[in-house]
């Protein structure tokens, strides 16, 4: 069974500027439900404020929790931070952290949301409120679950917030492969950045991923990969520029999963970006990523206790 972390709060209303980013979580949940007993569900708790404040400015954390984010910050985020959005923003980092904990036990776990890699210390940005990747990584390290974490970001946009928030923190390294000319205009500095030209297709993308990620894994030897599995490198994505096909994305997940498996590295995935009017198509691509990762990383005979279905 594939371990999936989900909470009803992930499905929040109120993102009129970019409805696909939140409403797709319901479609992702429903497609995973359709897999029946192949999915083993877990429900996270909200991340405690002190762990969010280990990464984000305490004043900004208070603004988010109270749903009183100033208008200028909401404009950078791209939507209003309502009470429902605030609750979701606190729950998603808890989900990524729990996925990391479960991956360390089982080899792989997926958060059915997350990957909010643009959020910065004192503000959100680019449809991201709080940076679940950085928050989860810091907590996992400081609680002694791991000695080294590698955040692997395959979203079409550079993981600028994650790079900025984890820079200089012992035990955390960042890798980002992205479209060079895409958002954000001003890039941060990851441990390793791989910037690709517009129109990069499957073959060139996969060659560059293998040539850069695999040596980094061998040199850094992380205990855990937090994987931002954005689907926006697809050719028809509204915000993407890299011209990948669905088959190319399946090959990407297979490459990353085999790299982790062959090196004995646990992997926890988040959904990341994916934009367009067809929510069903977006959700199908996200679920395909989770199932592809699971097909490589989950032993066929793995079985766990039964838990209640999610809402």
Short mmCIF file of C-alpha atoms in Angstrom, two decimals:
data_model
loop_
_atom_site.label_atom_id
_atom_site.label_comp_id
_atom_site.label_asym_id
_atom_site.label_seq_id
_atom_site.Cartn_x
_atom_site.Cartn_y
_atom_site.Cartn_z
CA UNK A 1 0.00 0.00 0.00
CA UNK A 2 1.05 3.58 -0.66
CA UNK A 3 1.02 5.83 2.39
CA UNK A 4 -0.81 9.11 1.74
CA UNK A 5 -1.26 12.00 4.16
CA UNK A 6 -4.45 14.04 3.74
CA UNK A 7 -6.65 16.33 5.82
CA UNK A 8 -10.11 17.77 5.02
CA UNK A 9 -8.66 21.26 5.60
CA UNK A 10 -6.59 20.83 2.44
CA UNK A 11 -9.79 21.39 0.48
CA UNK A 12 -10.35 25.08 1.22
CA UNK A 13 -12.42 27.65 -0.59
CA UNK A 14 -11.51 31.25 -1.26
CA UNK A 15 -8.76 31.29 -3.85
CA UNK A 16 -10.56 33.13 -6.64
CA UNK A 17 -7.38 34.37 -8.33
CA UNK A 18 -6.11 30.83 -8.85
CA UNK A 19 -8.89 28.32 -8.13
CA UNK A 20 -6.98 25.33 -9.51
CA UNK A 21 -4.36 25.41 -6.76
CA UNK A 22 -6.82 24.62 -3.97
CA UNK A 23 -9.79 22.96 -5.65
CA UNK A 24 -7.54 20.37 -7.26
CA UNK A 25 -6.89 18.90 -3.81
CA UNK A 26 -10.45 17.57 -3.70
CA UNK A 27 -9.97 15.93 -7.09
CA UNK A 28 -6.62 14.46 -6.01
CA UNK A 29 -8.29 13.03 -2.90
CA UNK A 30 -11.12 11.51 -4.93
CA UNK A 31 -8.81 9.87 -7.46
CA UNK A 32 -6.71 8.38 -4.67
CA UNK A 33 -9.86 7.12 -2.96
CA UNK A 34 -10.70 5.31 -6.18
CA UNK A 35 -7.51 3.27 -5.72
CA UNK A 36 -9.24 1.60 -2.76
CA UNK A 37 -7.07 -0.58 -0.55
CA UNK A 38 -3.93 0.42 -2.47
CA UNK A 39 -3.84 3.64 -0.42
CA UNK A 40 -3.12 3.78 3.30
CA UNK A 41 -4.44 7.08 4.66
CA UNK A 42 -3.03 9.20 7.46
CA UNK A 43 -4.40 12.47 8.82
CA UNK A 44 -1.96 15.11 10.10
CA UNK A 45 -2.27 17.65 12.87
CA UNK A 46 -1.67 21.35 12.36
CA UNK A 47 1.97 22.35 12.68
CA UNK A 48 2.53 24.03 16.07
CA UNK A 49 3.32 27.76 15.76
CA UNK A 50 6.75 27.36 17.37
CA UNK A 51 7.88 25.11 14.51
CA UNK A 52 6.51 27.49 11.91
CA UNK A 53 8.32 30.32 13.70
CA UNK A 54 11.56 28.35 13.46
CA UNK A 55 11.43 29.25 9.75
CA UNK A 56 9.05 32.22 9.36
CA UNK A 57 9.01 35.61 11.06
CA UNK A 58 6.78 35.38 14.18
CA UNK A 59 4.82 38.50 13.20
CA UNK A 60 3.97 36.99 9.83
CA UNK A 61 3.01 33.68 11.45
CA UNK A 62 0.63 35.58 13.73
CA UNK A 63 -0.87 37.39 10.73
CA UNK A 64 -1.52 34.09 8.96
CA UNK A 65 -3.00 32.28 11.97
CA UNK A 66 -5.35 35.21 12.66
CA UNK A 67 -6.20 35.53 8.94
CA UNK A 68 -5.10 39.16 9.07
CA UNK A 69 -2.43 39.19 6.39
CA UNK A 70 -1.92 42.72 5.03
CA UNK A 71 -3.20 43.43 1.56
CA UNK A 72 0.28 43.98 0.13
CA UNK A 73 1.30 40.50 1.27
CA UNK A 74 -1.93 38.98 -0.05
CA UNK A 75 -1.13 40.51 -3.42
CA UNK A 76 2.25 38.78 -3.39
CA UNK A 77 0.55 35.51 -2.44
CA UNK A 78 -2.09 35.92 -5.14
CA UNK A 79 -5.24 35.47 -3.04
CA UNK A 80 -6.83 36.50 0.25
CA UNK A 81 -5.85 34.62 3.40
CA UNK A 82 -9.26 33.77 4.79
CA UNK A 83 -9.87 31.71 7.93
CA UNK A 84 -10.14 28.56 5.78
CA UNK A 85 -6.93 29.36 3.91
CA UNK A 86 -5.17 30.09 7.22
CA UNK A 87 -6.26 26.72 8.64
CA UNK A 88 -5.02 24.99 5.49
CA UNK A 89 -1.70 26.86 5.66
CA UNK A 90 -1.06 25.47 9.17
CA UNK A 91 -2.20 21.94 8.29
CA UNK A 92 -0.13 21.42 5.14
CA UNK A 93 3.28 21.74 6.88
CA UNK A 94 2.03 19.23 9.44
CA UNK A 95 1.22 16.94 6.53
CA UNK A 96 4.65 17.28 4.94
CA UNK A 97 6.32 16.67 8.29
CA UNK A 98 4.16 13.58 8.89
CA UNK A 99 4.91 12.31 5.37
CA UNK A 100 8.61 12.67 6.17
CA UNK A 101 8.23 10.72 9.43
CA UNK A 102 6.28 7.96 7.69
CA UNK A 103 8.73 7.81 4.80
CA UNK A 104 11.56 7.18 7.26
CA UNK A 105 9.59 4.18 8.55
CA UNK A 106 8.30 2.84 5.24
CA UNK A 107 10.54 4.18 2.49
CA UNK A 108 7.90 6.40 0.87
CA UNK A 109 4.96 8.57 1.81
CA UNK A 110 3.08 11.28 -0.06
CA UNK A 111 1.43 14.44 1.18
CA UNK A 112 -1.64 15.11 -0.98
CA UNK A 113 -0.86 18.84 -0.83
CA UNK A 114 2.24 20.93 -0.12
CA UNK A 115 5.30 22.03 -2.00
CA UNK A 116 4.78 25.73 -1.20
CA UNK A 117 8.29 26.67 -2.19
CA UNK A 118 7.89 30.43 -2.83
CA UNK A 119 6.90 31.47 0.72
CA UNK A 120 9.57 33.64 2.36
CA UNK A 121 10.37 34.50 5.96
CA UNK A 122 8.00 37.45 6.36
CA UNK A 123 5.57 36.99 3.49
CA UNK A 124 3.99 34.47 1.19
CA UNK A 125 4.41 34.65 -2.58
CA UNK A 126 3.41 32.86 -5.77
CA UNK A 127 0.31 31.10 -4.39
CA UNK A 128 2.30 29.96 -1.32
CA UNK A 129 1.42 31.07 2.24
CA UNK A 130 3.82 29.10 4.47
CA UNK A 131 6.79 27.05 3.27
CA UNK A 132 5.94 23.50 4.31
CA UNK A 133 9.15 22.06 2.85
CA UNK A 134 11.42 24.28 4.95
CA UNK A 135 9.26 23.97 8.08
CA UNK A 136 9.15 20.17 7.88
CA UNK A 137 12.88 19.88 7.15
CA UNK A 138 13.85 22.04 10.13
CA UNK A 139 11.60 20.13 12.51
CA UNK A 140 12.77 16.72 11.32
CA UNK A 141 16.38 17.77 11.84
CA UNK A 142 15.95 19.52 15.18
CA UNK A 143 13.96 16.62 16.62
CA UNK A 144 16.74 14.23 15.62
CA UNK A 145 14.83 12.16 13.07
CA UNK A 146 17.52 12.68 10.44
CA UNK A 147 21.04 14.05 10.12
CA UNK A 148 20.78 15.21 6.49
CA UNK A 149 17.83 16.17 4.30
CA UNK A 150 17.89 16.98 0.60
CA UNK A 151 14.96 18.99 -0.77
CA UNK A 152 14.59 18.05 -4.43
CA UNK A 153 12.44 20.55 -6.32
CA UNK A 154 11.29 19.57 -9.81
CA UNK A 155 8.61 22.24 -10.14
CA UNK A 156 8.95 24.40 -13.27
CA UNK A 157 9.55 27.41 -10.99
CA UNK A 158 12.70 27.75 -8.91
CA UNK A 159 12.25 26.94 -5.22
CA UNK A 160 13.41 30.40 -4.18
CA UNK A 161 11.68 30.52 -0.80
CA UNK A 162 12.95 27.11 0.22
CA UNK A 163 16.49 28.00 -0.79
CA UNK A 164 16.38 31.30 1.12
CA UNK A 165 14.82 29.85 4.28
CA UNK A 166 17.22 26.91 4.53
CA UNK A 167 20.43 28.64 3.43
CA UNK A 168 23.21 28.12 5.96
CA UNK A 169 21.25 25.58 8.01
CA UNK A 170 23.43 22.52 8.71
CA UNK A 171 21.88 19.29 7.52
CA UNK A 172 19.69 20.76 4.76
CA UNK A 173 20.66 20.95 1.09
CA UNK A 174 18.47 22.11 -1.79
CA UNK A 175 18.29 21.08 -5.46
CA UNK A 176 16.10 22.91 -7.98
CA UNK A 177 15.66 22.08 -11.67
CA UNK A 178 13.46 24.70 -13.33
CA UNK A 179 12.80 26.96 -16.31
CA UNK A 180 15.42 29.71 -16.31
CA UNK A 181 13.09 32.44 -17.60
CA UNK A 182 10.07 31.58 -15.47
CA UNK A 183 8.88 33.01 -12.13
CA UNK A 184 10.47 34.21 -9.90
CA UNK A 185 12.29 36.89 -11.83
CA UNK A 186 14.92 37.15 -9.09
CA UNK A 187 16.16 33.68 -8.20
CA UNK A 188 17.59 32.63 -4.85
CA UNK A 189 20.65 30.39 -4.60
CA UNK A 190 19.96 26.72 -3.97
CA UNK A 191 22.75 24.34 -3.07
CA UNK A 192 22.47 23.29 -6.71
CA UNK A 193 20.37 25.09 -9.33
CA UNK A 194 19.77 23.64 -12.78
CA UNK A 195 18.23 26.31 -15.01
CA UNK A 196 16.79 25.06 -18.31
CA UNK A 197 15.83 26.94 -21.49
CA UNK A 198 12.24 27.30 -22.65
CA UNK A 199 11.01 24.35 -24.68
CA UNK A 200 13.25 21.74 -23.05
CA UNK A 201 11.64 18.41 -23.86
CA UNK A 202 11.65 14.99 -22.26
CA UNK A 203 15.02 13.67 -23.41
CA UNK A 204 17.10 16.75 -22.60
CA UNK A 205 15.30 17.24 -19.28
CA UNK A 206 15.85 13.67 -18.14
CA UNK A 207 19.48 13.70 -19.23
CA UNK A 208 20.13 16.88 -17.25
CA UNK A 209 18.24 15.58 -14.20
CA UNK A 210 20.32 12.40 -14.13
CA UNK A 211 23.59 14.22 -14.77
CA UNK A 212 23.08 16.66 -11.89
CA UNK A 213 20.90 14.98 -9.25
CA UNK A 214 22.56 11.57 -9.10
CA UNK A 215 26.07 12.90 -8.32
CA UNK A 216 24.58 15.19 -5.68
CA UNK A 217 22.86 12.25 -3.99
CA UNK A 218 26.12 10.30 -3.97
CA UNK A 219 28.10 13.21 -2.56
CA UNK A 220 25.59 14.44 0.03
CA UNK A 221 24.10 11.07 1.08
CA UNK A 222 20.87 12.34 2.66
CA UNK A 223 18.76 10.26 5.02
CA UNK A 224 15.57 11.70 3.51
CA UNK A 225 14.49 13.41 0.30
CA UNK A 226 11.63 15.90 0.51
CA UNK A 227 10.43 15.87 -3.09
CA UNK A 228 8.51 18.73 -4.69
CA UNK A 229 6.86 16.86 -7.57
CA UNK A 230 5.30 19.79 -9.45
CA UNK A 231 3.58 18.83 -12.69
CA UNK A 232 3.88 22.30 -14.24
CA UNK A 233 6.82 21.35 -16.53
CA UNK A 234 4.10 19.83 -18.76
CA UNK A 235 3.82 21.41 -22.20
CA UNK A 236 0.17 22.40 -21.77
CA UNK A 237 0.49 23.83 -18.25
CA UNK A 238 -0.73 27.43 -18.03
CA UNK A 239 2.41 28.58 -16.21
CA UNK A 240 4.97 26.09 -17.51
CA UNK A 241 7.61 26.46 -20.22
CA UNK A 242 9.53 23.19 -20.45
CA UNK A 243 7.37 21.17 -22.91
CA UNK A 244 7.41 17.84 -21.08
CA UNK A 245 4.90 15.11 -21.90
CA UNK A 246 3.00 12.92 -19.46
CA UNK A 247 5.38 10.11 -20.36
CA UNK A 248 8.28 12.40 -19.57
CA UNK A 249 6.89 13.13 -16.12
CA UNK A 250 6.41 9.42 -15.44
CA UNK A 251 10.04 8.90 -16.45
CA UNK A 252 11.05 11.75 -14.12
CA UNK A 253 9.31 10.19 -11.12
CA UNK A 254 10.75 6.79 -11.99
CA UNK A 255 14.26 8.23 -12.18
CA UNK A 256 13.96 10.04 -8.84
CA UNK A 257 12.34 7.05 -7.12
CA UNK A 258 14.93 4.56 -8.39
CA UNK A 259 17.74 6.90 -7.36
CA UNK A 260 16.35 7.01 -3.82
CA UNK A 261 15.59 3.29 -3.64
CA UNK A 262 18.97 2.18 -4.98
CA UNK A 263 20.75 4.35 -2.38
CA UNK A 264 18.51 3.41 0.54
CA UNK A 265 17.15 6.95 0.90
CA UNK A 266 13.61 7.53 2.19
CA UNK A 267 11.45 9.86 0.10
CA UNK A 268 8.43 11.98 1.00
CA UNK A 269 6.63 13.77 -1.83
CA UNK A 270 4.49 16.89 -2.07
CA UNK A 271 2.27 17.80 -5.00
CA UNK A 272 3.74 21.19 -6.01
CA UNK A 273 2.48 23.27 -8.91
CA UNK A 274 0.11 22.46 -11.73
CA UNK A 275 -2.10 25.08 -13.38
CA UNK A 276 -4.99 25.12 -15.82
CA UNK A 277 -8.75 25.17 -16.17
CA UNK A 278 -9.19 21.38 -16.39
CA UNK A 279 -9.03 20.32 -12.74
CA UNK A 280 -9.54 16.64 -13.55
CA UNK A 281 -6.51 16.60 -15.84
CA UNK A 282 -4.35 18.37 -13.26
CA UNK A 283 -5.41 15.98 -10.50
CA UNK A 284 -4.79 12.95 -12.71
CA UNK A 285 -1.22 14.10 -13.36
CA UNK A 286 -0.58 14.65 -9.63
CA UNK A 287 -1.99 11.24 -8.74
CA UNK A 288 0.02 9.62 -11.52
CA UNK A 289 3.14 11.06 -9.92
CA UNK A 290 2.25 9.62 -6.50
CA UNK A 291 1.41 6.20 -7.93
CA UNK A 292 4.57 6.11 -10.04
CA UNK A 293 6.75 6.94 -7.02
CA UNK A 294 4.91 4.33 -4.97
CA UNK A 295 5.28 1.66 -7.63
CA UNK A 296 9.06 1.93 -7.33
CA UNK A 297 9.47 2.65 -3.61
CA UNK A 298 6.80 0.54 -1.89
CA UNK A 299 7.47 -3.19 -1.49
CA UNK A 300 4.71 -5.25 -3.06
CA UNK A 301 4.07 -7.14 0.17
CA UNK A 302 3.86 -4.01 2.37
CA UNK A 303 0.74 -4.05 4.56
CA UNK A 304 -0.33 -1.76 7.35
CA UNK A 305 -3.15 -1.46 9.81
CA UNK A 306 -6.54 -0.25 8.60
CA UNK A 307 -7.39 3.38 9.33
CA UNK A 308 -10.63 5.33 8.79
CA UNK A 309 -11.18 6.84 5.36
CA UNK A 310 -10.60 10.55 4.91
CA UNK A 311 -13.35 13.12 4.42
#
